[in-house]
PDB file of C-alpha atoms in Angstrom:
ATOM      1  CA  MET H  15       9.523   2.131 -32.875  1.00  0.00           C
ATOM      2  CA  GLU H  16      12.533   2.388 -30.893  1.00  0.00           C
ATOM      3  CA  PRO H  17      12.688   5.229 -28.783  1.00  0.00           C
ATOM      4  CA  LEU H  18      15.697   7.589 -29.783  1.00  0.00           C
ATOM      5  CA  LEU H  19      18.445   8.704 -27.494  1.00  0.00           C
ATOM      6  CA  GLY H  20      17.032  12.118 -25.171  1.00  0.00           C
ATOM      7  CA  GLN H  21      13.940  11.362 -25.986  1.00  0.00           C
ATOM      8  CA  LEU H  22      11.166  12.333 -23.410  1.00  0.00           C
ATOM      9  CA  LEU H  23       9.244   8.825 -22.909  1.00  0.00           C
ATOM     10  CA  GLN H  24       5.994   8.522 -22.958  1.00  0.00           C
ATOM     11  CA  PRO H  25       3.845   6.293 -20.316  1.00  0.00           C
ATOM     12  CA  LYS H  26       1.107   4.152 -21.780  1.00  0.00           C
ATOM     13  CA  TYR H  27      -1.537   2.433 -18.778  1.00  0.00           C
ATOM     14  CA  SER H  28      -2.786  -0.897 -18.335  1.00  0.00           C
ATOM     15  CA  PHE H  29      -6.603   0.023 -17.218  1.00  0.00           C
ATOM     16  CA  VAL H  30      -7.235  -3.872 -16.614  1.00  0.00           C
ATOM     17  CA  LEU H  31      -4.586  -3.598 -13.648  1.00  0.00           C
ATOM     18  CA  ILE H  32      -5.437   0.038 -12.145  1.00  0.00           C
ATOM     19  CA  PHE H  33      -9.036  -1.519 -11.483  1.00  0.00           C
ATOM     20  CA  LEU H  34      -6.970  -4.407  -9.991  1.00  0.00           C
ATOM     21  CA  SER H  35      -4.673  -1.727  -7.944  1.00  0.00           C
ATOM     22  CA  TYR H  36      -7.824  -0.359  -6.313  1.00  0.00           C
ATOM     23  CA  ILE H  37      -9.247  -3.524  -6.074  1.00  0.00           C
ATOM     24  CA  ILE H  38      -6.916  -5.361  -4.186  1.00  0.00           C
ATOM     25  CA  SER H  39      -6.277  -1.694  -1.946  1.00  0.00           C
ATOM     26  CA  PHE H  40      -9.500  -1.572  -1.115  1.00  0.00           C
ATOM     27  CA  PHE H  41      -9.717  -5.374   0.042  1.00  0.00           C
ATOM     28  CA  GLY H  42      -6.507  -4.779   2.070  1.00  0.00           C
ATOM     29  CA  SER H  43      -7.995  -1.404   3.828  1.00  0.00           C
ATOM     30  CA  LEU H  44     -11.528  -3.174   4.366  1.00  0.00           C
ATOM     31  CA  LEU H  45      -9.914  -6.322   6.109  1.00  0.00           C
ATOM     32  CA  ALA H  46      -7.380  -4.062   8.274  1.00  0.00           C
ATOM     33  CA  LEU H  47     -10.305  -2.209   9.474  1.00  0.00           C
ATOM     34  CA  GLN H  48     -12.057  -5.249  10.812  1.00  0.00           C
ATOM     35  CA  CYS H  49      -8.501  -5.992  12.101  1.00  0.00           C
ATOM     36  CA  THR H  50      -8.424  -2.641  14.476  1.00  0.00           C
ATOM     37  CA  LYS H  51     -11.445  -3.794  16.094  1.00  0.00           C
ATOM     38  CA  TRP H  52      -9.493  -6.768  17.790  1.00  0.00           C
ATOM     39  CA  MET H  53      -6.226  -5.368  18.179  1.00  0.00           C
ATOM     40  CA  PHE H  54      -6.310  -4.889  21.682  1.00  0.00           C
ATOM     41  CA  ARG H  55      -7.575  -6.653  23.969  1.00  0.00           C
ATOM     42  CA  LYS H  56     -10.831  -5.974  26.985  1.00  0.00           C
ATOM     43  CA  ASP H  57      -7.842  -4.543  28.853  1.00  0.00           C
ATOM     44  CA  GLY H  58      -6.147  -2.373  26.323  1.00  0.00           C
ATOM     45  CA  THR H  59      -2.566  -4.793  26.347  1.00  0.00           C
ATOM     46  CA  LEU H  60      -2.183  -5.416  22.224  1.00  0.00           C
ATOM     47  CA  ASP H  61      -2.960  -8.766  20.398  1.00  0.00           C
ATOM     48  CA  ARG H  62       0.291  -9.565  18.663  1.00  0.00           C
ATOM     49  CA  GLU H  63      -1.225 -11.706  15.781  1.00  0.00           C
ATOM     50  CA  VAL H  64      -3.836  -9.092  14.829  1.00  0.00           C
ATOM     51  CA  ALA H  65      -1.743  -6.230  15.065  1.00  0.00           C
ATOM     52  CA  ILE H  66       0.678  -8.347  12.538  1.00  0.00           C
ATOM     53  CA  CYS H  67      -1.923  -9.415  10.313  1.00  0.00           C
ATOM     54  CA  ALA H  68      -3.701  -5.573  10.641  1.00  0.00           C
ATOM     55  CA  ALA H  69      -0.244  -4.133   9.299  1.00  0.00           C
ATOM     56  CA  ILE H  70      -0.207  -6.749   7.124  1.00  0.00           C
ATOM     57  CA  ALA H  71      -3.255  -6.090   5.247  1.00  0.00           C
ATOM     58  CA  LEU H  72      -3.387  -2.770   5.453  1.00  0.00           C
ATOM     59  CA  GLY H  73       0.616  -1.823   4.755  1.00  0.00           C
ATOM     60  CA  GLY H  74       1.612  -5.544   2.654  1.00  0.00           C
ATOM     61  CA  ILE H  75      -1.558  -5.491   0.261  1.00  0.00           C
ATOM     62  CA  GLY H  76      -3.737  -2.046   0.961  1.00  0.00           C
ATOM     63  CA  ILE H  77      -1.024  -0.054   0.222  1.00  0.00           C
ATOM     64  CA  TRP H  78       2.637  -1.812  -1.178  1.00  0.00           C
ATOM     65  CA  SER H  79       0.418  -4.146  -3.135  1.00  0.00           C
ATOM     66  CA  MET H  80      -1.720  -1.571  -4.973  1.00  0.00           C
ATOM     67  CA  HIS H  81       1.643   0.321  -5.546  1.00  0.00           C
ATOM     68  CA  PHE H  82       3.439  -2.474  -7.143  1.00  0.00           C
ATOM     69  CA  ILE H  83       0.197  -4.011  -9.545  1.00  0.00           C
ATOM     70  CA  GLY H  84      -0.163   0.087  -9.985  1.00  0.00           C
ATOM     71  CA  MET H  85       3.649   0.418 -11.194  1.00  0.00           C
ATOM     72  CA  GLN H  86       2.964  -2.681 -13.439  1.00  0.00           C
ATOM     73  CA  ALA H  87       0.022  -0.861 -14.778  1.00  0.00           C
ATOM     74  CA  TYR H  88       3.037   1.769 -16.034  1.00  0.00           C
ATOM     75  CA  ARG H  89       3.693   1.073 -19.455  1.00  0.00           C
ATOM     76  CA  LEU H  90       7.131   2.573 -21.519  1.00  0.00           C
ATOM     77  CA  PRO H  91       8.364   1.019 -25.168  1.00  0.00           C
ATOM     78  CA  VAL H  92      11.547   0.549 -23.004  1.00  0.00           C
ATOM     79  CA  PRO H  93      11.876  -3.330 -21.182  1.00  0.00           C
ATOM     80  CA  ILE H  94      11.924  -2.324 -16.912  1.00  0.00           C
ATOM     81  CA  THR H  95      13.069  -4.602 -14.640  1.00  0.00           C
ATOM     82  CA  TYR H  96      13.004  -4.266 -10.751  1.00  0.00           C
ATOM     83  CA  ASP H  97      15.829  -4.212  -8.576  1.00  0.00           C
ATOM     84  CA  LEU H  98      14.850  -7.150  -5.996  1.00  0.00           C
ATOM     85  CA  VAL H  99      16.249  -5.798  -2.614  1.00  0.00           C
ATOM     86  CA  LEU H 100      14.499  -2.351  -3.037  1.00  0.00           C
ATOM     87  CA  THR H 101      11.530  -3.897  -4.251  1.00  0.00           C
ATOM     88  CA  VAL H 102      11.452  -6.213  -0.891  1.00  0.00           C
ATOM     89  CA  ILE H 103      12.916  -3.152   0.706  1.00  0.00           C
ATOM     90  CA  SER H 104       9.468  -1.283   0.057  1.00  0.00           C
ATOM     91  CA  LEU H 105       7.957  -3.697   1.354  1.00  0.00           C
ATOM     92  CA  ILE H 106       8.952  -4.628   4.273  1.00  0.00           C
ATOM     93  CA  ALA H 107       9.007  -0.718   5.502  1.00  0.00           C
ATOM     94  CA  ALA H 108       5.374  -0.616   4.314  1.00  0.00           C
ATOM     95  CA  ILE H 109       4.899  -3.292   6.678  1.00  0.00           C
ATOM     96  CA  VAL H 110       6.219  -2.262   9.575  1.00  0.00           C
ATOM     97  CA  ILE H 111       5.014   1.778   9.213  1.00  0.00           C
ATOM     98  CA  SER H 112       1.442   0.771   8.906  1.00  0.00           C
ATOM     99  CA  GLY H 113       1.750  -1.456  12.197  1.00  0.00           C
ATOM    100  CA  ILE H 114       3.162   0.948  14.011  1.00  0.00           C
ATOM    101  CA  ALA H 115       1.037   4.054  12.523  1.00  0.00           C
ATOM    102  CA  LEU H 116      -1.929   1.728  13.695  1.00  0.00           C
ATOM    103  CA  TYR H 117      -0.363   1.299  17.477  1.00  0.00           C
ATOM    104  CA  MET H 118       0.086   4.548  17.869  1.00  0.00           C
ATOM    105  CA  THR H 119      -3.091   5.841  17.535  1.00  0.00           C
ATOM    106  CA  GLY H 120      -5.146   2.816  19.396  1.00  0.00           C
ATOM    107  CA  ARG H 121      -2.633   2.447  21.848  1.00  0.00           C
ATOM    108  CA  GLY H 122      -4.661   1.022  25.144  1.00  0.00           C
ATOM    109  CA  GLY H 123      -7.489   0.071  23.715  1.00  0.00           C
ATOM    110  CA  LYS H 124      -8.790   3.971  22.807  1.00  0.00           C
ATOM    111  CA  PHE H 125      -8.232   6.291  20.048  1.00  0.00           C
ATOM    112  CA  LYS H 126      -5.845   8.903  20.733  1.00  0.00           C
ATOM    113  CA  VAL H 127      -5.352  12.083  18.912  1.00  0.00           C
ATOM    114  CA  ARG H 128      -1.867  12.855  19.267  1.00  0.00           C
ATOM    115  CA  GLY H 129      -1.341   9.370  18.694  1.00  0.00           C
ATOM    116  CA  TRP H 130      -3.251   9.407  15.601  1.00  0.00           C
ATOM    117  CA  LEU H 131      -1.440  13.422  14.686  1.00  0.00           C
ATOM    118  CA  ALA H 132       1.823  11.317  14.732  1.00  0.00           C
ATOM    119  CA  GLY H 133       0.956   8.077  13.063  1.00  0.00           C
ATOM    120  CA  SER H 134      -0.241  10.091  10.251  1.00  0.00           C
ATOM    121  CA  LEU H 135       2.786  12.261   9.447  1.00  0.00           C
ATOM    122  CA  LEU H 136       4.708   9.007   9.726  1.00  0.00           C
ATOM    123  CA  ALA H 137       2.439   6.926   7.618  1.00  0.00           C
ATOM    124  CA  GLY H 138       1.689   9.590   5.235  1.00  0.00           C
ATOM    125  CA  LEU H 139       5.916   9.691   4.790  1.00  0.00           C
ATOM    126  CA  GLY H 140       6.747   6.220   5.256  1.00  0.00           C
ATOM    127  CA  VAL H 141       4.011   5.364   2.179  1.00  0.00           C
ATOM    128  CA  CYS H 142       6.449   8.253  -0.164  1.00  0.00           C
ATOM    129  CA  VAL H 143       9.386   6.548   1.453  1.00  0.00           C
ATOM    130  CA  MET H 144       8.092   3.121   0.132  1.00  0.00           C
ATOM    131  CA  HIS H 145       6.639   4.917  -3.497  1.00  0.00           C
ATOM    132  CA  TYR H 146       9.381   6.488  -4.674  1.00  0.00           C
ATOM    133  CA  MET H 147      11.612   3.585  -3.066  1.00  0.00           C
ATOM    134  CA  GLY H 148       9.280   1.663  -5.532  1.00  0.00           C
ATOM    135  CA  MET H 149       9.761   3.799  -8.335  1.00  0.00           C
ATOM    136  CA  TYR H 150      13.733   4.294  -8.121  1.00  0.00           C
ATOM    137  CA  ALA H 151      13.678   0.268  -7.937  1.00  0.00           C
ATOM    138  CA  MET H 152      12.818   0.299 -11.827  1.00  0.00           C
ATOM    139  CA  ASP H 153      15.748  -0.350 -14.123  1.00  0.00           C
ATOM    140  CA  LEU H 154      15.337   0.862 -17.949  1.00  0.00           C
ATOM    141  CA  SER H 155      17.122   2.215 -20.079  1.00  0.00           C
ATOM    142  CA  ALA H 156      15.914   6.113 -18.891  1.00  0.00           C
ATOM    143  CA  VAL H 157      16.944   8.383 -16.684  1.00  0.00           C
ATOM    144  CA  MET H 158      13.661   9.553 -14.408  1.00  0.00           C
ATOM    145  CA  THR H 159      13.355  13.391 -12.949  1.00  0.00           C
ATOM    146  CA  LEU H 160      10.727  14.520 -10.793  1.00  0.00           C
ATOM    147  CA  ASN H 161       8.116  17.595 -10.728  1.00  0.00           C
ATOM    148  CA  PRO H 162       8.977  18.912  -7.035  1.00  0.00           C
ATOM    149  CA  VAL H 163       5.819  20.165  -7.403  1.00  0.00           C
ATOM    150  CA  THR H 164       3.673  16.802  -8.116  1.00  0.00           C
ATOM    151  CA  VAL H 165       5.965  14.791  -5.635  1.00  0.00           C
ATOM    152  CA  GLY H 166       4.665  17.754  -2.924  1.00  0.00           C
ATOM    153  CA  LEU H 167       1.159  16.991  -4.010  1.00  0.00           C
ATOM    154  CA  SER H 168       1.556  13.379  -3.683  1.00  0.00           C
ATOM    155  CA  VAL H 169       2.972  13.826   0.075  1.00  0.00           C
ATOM    156  CA  VAL H 170      -0.205  15.898   0.943  1.00  0.00           C
ATOM    157  CA  ILE H 171      -2.429  13.381  -0.368  1.00  0.00           C
ATOM    158  CA  ALA H 172      -0.369  10.533   1.568  1.00  0.00           C
ATOM    159  CA  ILE H 173      -0.545  12.320   4.958  1.00  0.00           C
ATOM    160  CA  VAL H 174      -4.377  13.480   4.506  1.00  0.00           C
ATOM    161  CA  ALA H 175      -5.100   9.448   3.398  1.00  0.00           C
ATOM    162  CA  ALA H 176      -3.259   8.302   5.801  1.00  0.00           C
ATOM    163  CA  ALA H 177      -5.002  10.117   9.331  1.00  0.00           C
ATOM    164  CA  ALA H 178      -8.216   9.595   7.087  1.00  0.00           C
ATOM    165  CA  ALA H 179      -7.636   5.794   7.285  1.00  0.00           C
ATOM    166  CA  LEU H 180      -6.217   5.556  11.197  1.00  0.00           C
ATOM    167  CA  TRP H 181      -9.542   8.160  12.097  1.00  0.00           C
ATOM    168  CA  LEU H 182     -11.365   5.757  10.432  1.00  0.00           C
ATOM    169  CA  ALA H 183     -10.001   2.411  11.534  1.00  0.00           C
ATOM    170  CA  PHE H 184     -10.486   3.495  15.414  1.00  0.00           C
ATOM    171  CA  ASN H 185     -13.538   5.304  15.356  1.00  0.00           C
ATOM    172  CA  LEU H 186     -16.495   3.249  12.861  1.00  0.00           C
ATOM    173  CA  THR H 187     -17.015  -0.580  14.168  1.00  0.00           C
ATOM    174  CA  LYS H 188     -20.109  -1.317  11.950  1.00  0.00           C
ATOM    175  CA  LEU H 189     -19.537  -3.119   8.291  1.00  0.00           C
ATOM    176  CA  SER H 190     -21.192  -0.908   6.372  1.00  0.00           C
ATOM    177  CA  HIS H 191     -19.017   1.768   7.550  1.00  0.00           C
ATOM    178  CA  HIS H 192     -15.858  -0.130   7.366  1.00  0.00           C
ATOM    179  CA  ILE H 193     -17.068  -0.525   2.877  1.00  0.00           C
ATOM    180  CA  ILE H 194     -17.636   3.011   2.134  1.00  0.00           C
ATOM    181  CA  ALA H 195     -14.401   4.215   4.741  1.00  0.00           C
ATOM    182  CA  ALA H 196     -12.511   1.246   2.552  1.00  0.00           C
ATOM    183  CA  LEU H 197     -14.191   2.273  -0.550  1.00  0.00           C
ATOM    184  CA  VAL H 198     -12.383   6.091   0.190  1.00  0.00           C
ATOM    185  CA  MET H 199      -8.877   4.641   1.593  1.00  0.00           C
ATOM    186  CA  GLY H 200      -8.816   2.754  -1.603  1.00  0.00           C
ATOM    187  CA  LEU H 201      -9.168   5.559  -3.530  1.00  0.00           C
ATOM    188  CA  ALA H 202      -6.975   8.161  -1.531  1.00  0.00           C
ATOM    189  CA  VAL H 203      -3.897   5.444  -1.918  1.00  0.00           C
ATOM    190  CA  CYS H 204      -4.366   4.893  -5.493  1.00  0.00           C
ATOM    191  CA  SER H 205      -4.426   8.567  -6.092  1.00  0.00           C
ATOM    192  CA  MET H 206      -1.241   8.784  -3.977  1.00  0.00           C
ATOM    193  CA  HIS H 207       0.211   6.550  -6.541  1.00  0.00           C
ATOM    194  CA  TYR H 208      -0.694   7.744 -10.122  1.00  0.00           C
ATOM    195  CA  VAL H 209      -0.325  11.374  -9.251  1.00  0.00           C
ATOM    196  CA  GLY H 210       3.282  10.205  -7.364  1.00  0.00           C
ATOM    197  CA  MET H 211       3.496   8.529 -11.054  1.00  0.00           C
ATOM    198  CA  SER H 212       2.651  11.530 -13.022  1.00  0.00           C
ATOM    199  CA  ALA H 213       5.644  13.885 -11.312  1.00  0.00           C
ATOM    200  CA  ALA H 214       8.185  11.504 -13.256  1.00  0.00           C
ATOM    201  CA  SER H 215       9.509  12.130 -16.799  1.00  0.00           C
ATOM    202  CA  MET H 216      11.044   9.366 -18.349  1.00  0.00           C
ATOM    203  CA  ILE H 217      14.367  10.355 -20.992  1.00  0.00           C
ATOM    204  CA  CYS H 218      15.569   7.438 -22.738  1.00  0.00           C
ATOM    205  CA  VAL H 219      19.349   7.059 -22.164  1.00  0.00           C
ATOM    206  CA  ALA H 220      21.770   4.310 -24.369  1.00  0.00           C
ATOM    207  CA  GLU H 221      22.404   1.810 -21.199  1.00  0.00           C
ATOM    208  CA  LYS H 222      20.423   0.743 -18.145  1.00  0.00           C
ATOM    209  CA  SER H 223      21.524   0.223 -14.868  1.00  0.00           C
ATOM    210  CA  SER H 224      22.655  -2.982 -14.018  1.00  0.00           C
ATOM    211  CA  THR H 225      21.520  -4.590 -10.724  1.00  0.00           C
ATOM    212  CA  ALA H 226      22.448  -8.244  -9.640  1.00  0.00           C
ATOM    213  CA  TRP H 227      18.849  -9.205  -8.245  1.00  0.00           C
ATOM    214  CA  LYS H 228      15.779  -8.427 -10.301  1.00  0.00           C
ATOM    215  CA  ILE H 229      12.542  -9.558 -11.162  1.00  0.00           C
ATOM    216  CA  SER H 230      10.861  -8.449 -14.475  1.00  0.00           C
ATOM    217  CA  GLY H 231       7.338  -9.755 -16.810  1.00  0.00           C
ATOM    218  CA  ASP H 232       4.746  -8.816 -18.338  1.00  0.00           C
ATOM    219  CA  ASP H 233       1.989 -10.701 -15.981  1.00  0.00           C
ATOM    220  CA  LEU H 234       4.183  -9.351 -12.619  1.00  0.00           C
ATOM    221  CA  GLY H 235       1.332  -7.653 -11.811  1.00  0.00           C
ATOM    222  CA  LEU H 236      -1.592 -10.432 -11.947  1.00  0.00           C
ATOM    223  CA  TRP H 237       1.067 -12.358  -9.766  1.00  0.00           C
ATOM    224  CA  VAL H 238       0.932  -9.825  -7.149  1.00  0.00           C
ATOM    225  CA  PHE H 239      -3.036  -9.491  -7.224  1.00  0.00           C
ATOM    226  CA  GLY H 240      -3.229 -13.269  -6.546  1.00  0.00           C
ATOM    227  CA  VAL H 241      -0.660 -13.572  -3.682  1.00  0.00           C
ATOM    228  CA  ALA H 242      -2.104 -10.892  -2.183  1.00  0.00           C
ATOM    229  CA  SER H 243      -5.239 -12.143  -2.126  1.00  0.00           C
ATOM    230  CA  ILE H 244      -4.634 -15.099  -0.984  1.00  0.00           C
ATOM    231  CA  ALA H 245      -2.990 -13.485   1.732  1.00  0.00           C
ATOM    232  CA  LEU H 246      -6.431 -11.359   2.049  1.00  0.00           C
ATOM    233  CA  LEU H 247      -7.906 -14.883   2.946  1.00  0.00           C
ATOM    234  CA  TYR H 248      -5.791 -16.300   5.099  1.00  0.00           C
ATOM    235  CA  ILE H 249      -5.932 -13.411   7.558  1.00  0.00           C
ATOM    236  CA  PHE H 250      -9.495 -13.413   6.807  1.00  0.00           C
ATOM    237  CA  TRP H 251      -9.362 -17.207   8.491  1.00  0.00           C
ATOM    238  CA  VAL H 252      -7.090 -16.404  11.077  1.00  0.00           C
ATOM    239  CA  VAL H 253      -8.325 -13.261  12.634  1.00  0.00           C
ATOM    240  CA  MET H 254     -12.076 -13.099  11.702  1.00  0.00           C
ATOM    241  CA  GLY H 255     -12.572 -16.483  12.057  1.00  0.00           C
ATOM    242  CA  ARG H 256     -10.999 -17.096  15.658  1.00  0.00           C
ATOM    243  CA  ASN H 257     -12.702 -14.150  17.024  1.00  0.00           C
ATOM    244  CA  ILE H 258     -16.163 -14.948  16.111  1.00  0.00           C
ATOM    245  CA  ALA H 259     -15.270 -17.795  17.500  1.00  0.00           C
ATOM    246  CA  ASN H 260     -14.447 -16.177  20.616  1.00  0.00           C
ATOM    247  CA  PRO H 261     -16.036 -12.923  20.375  1.00  0.00           C
ATOM    248  CA  ALA H 262     -14.955 -12.669  24.601  1.00  0.00           C
ATOM    249  CA  LEU H 263     -11.399 -11.325  22.734  1.00  0.00           C
ATOM    250  CA  GLN H 264     -12.853  -8.752  21.649  1.00  0.00           C
ATOM    251  CA  SER H 265     -11.737  -5.457  22.684  1.00  0.00           C
ATOM    252  CA  SER H 266     -14.716  -3.073  24.283  1.00  0.00           C
ATOM    253  CA  ALA H 267     -13.425   0.559  22.537  1.00  0.00           C
TER     254      ALA H 267
END
């Protein structure tokens, strides 16, 4: 049944994609935590290759891929496409901001409270910008309004989650601890996303906006999950394989 003009659209969710969004966030967070052990060499200098891998694992996979798969889990009774430019910008922003936040927190190979606080604020606000940019990238026959209270709650969750993630990244070293931390981080990232999604109300309108570059498809979420999984395996091979073979590269922190 086609929705009526002016009707409030009621969203439905794909629980399979919600589950996959958590899984990819968990593994992205876990690999990022592992990467932080080798981000800084024993002399405190930055290993750029590992830092880039950590930023991609956390920002591109643990956060952005979770976000995009979660967006695909959000179903409305009208077709949805996505502005390609905004989508790509949100991906780049998530990676860059995550990389900067990780660097600020562990600069010189040592955890710094000031850097941690600044990095947490930057990362939290950056995640929110990425999230709502992704929401505004939706191209559909509806007008979106946001509940400011719920938006504010999502911002608080994002900052707290970022602070927890950065603290865990540089204060826990055992794999078992990293697994538990990644489980918590994945839950926090997903919580921020779905709270943010609940802030939106969609009102049906006659026409949807037109964008020259857009992406669509019912299987986009699965494609993103697949590509993100391949990227995770590649990062694992590059970083973990190299450092297991060369333990002298590890930071003494």
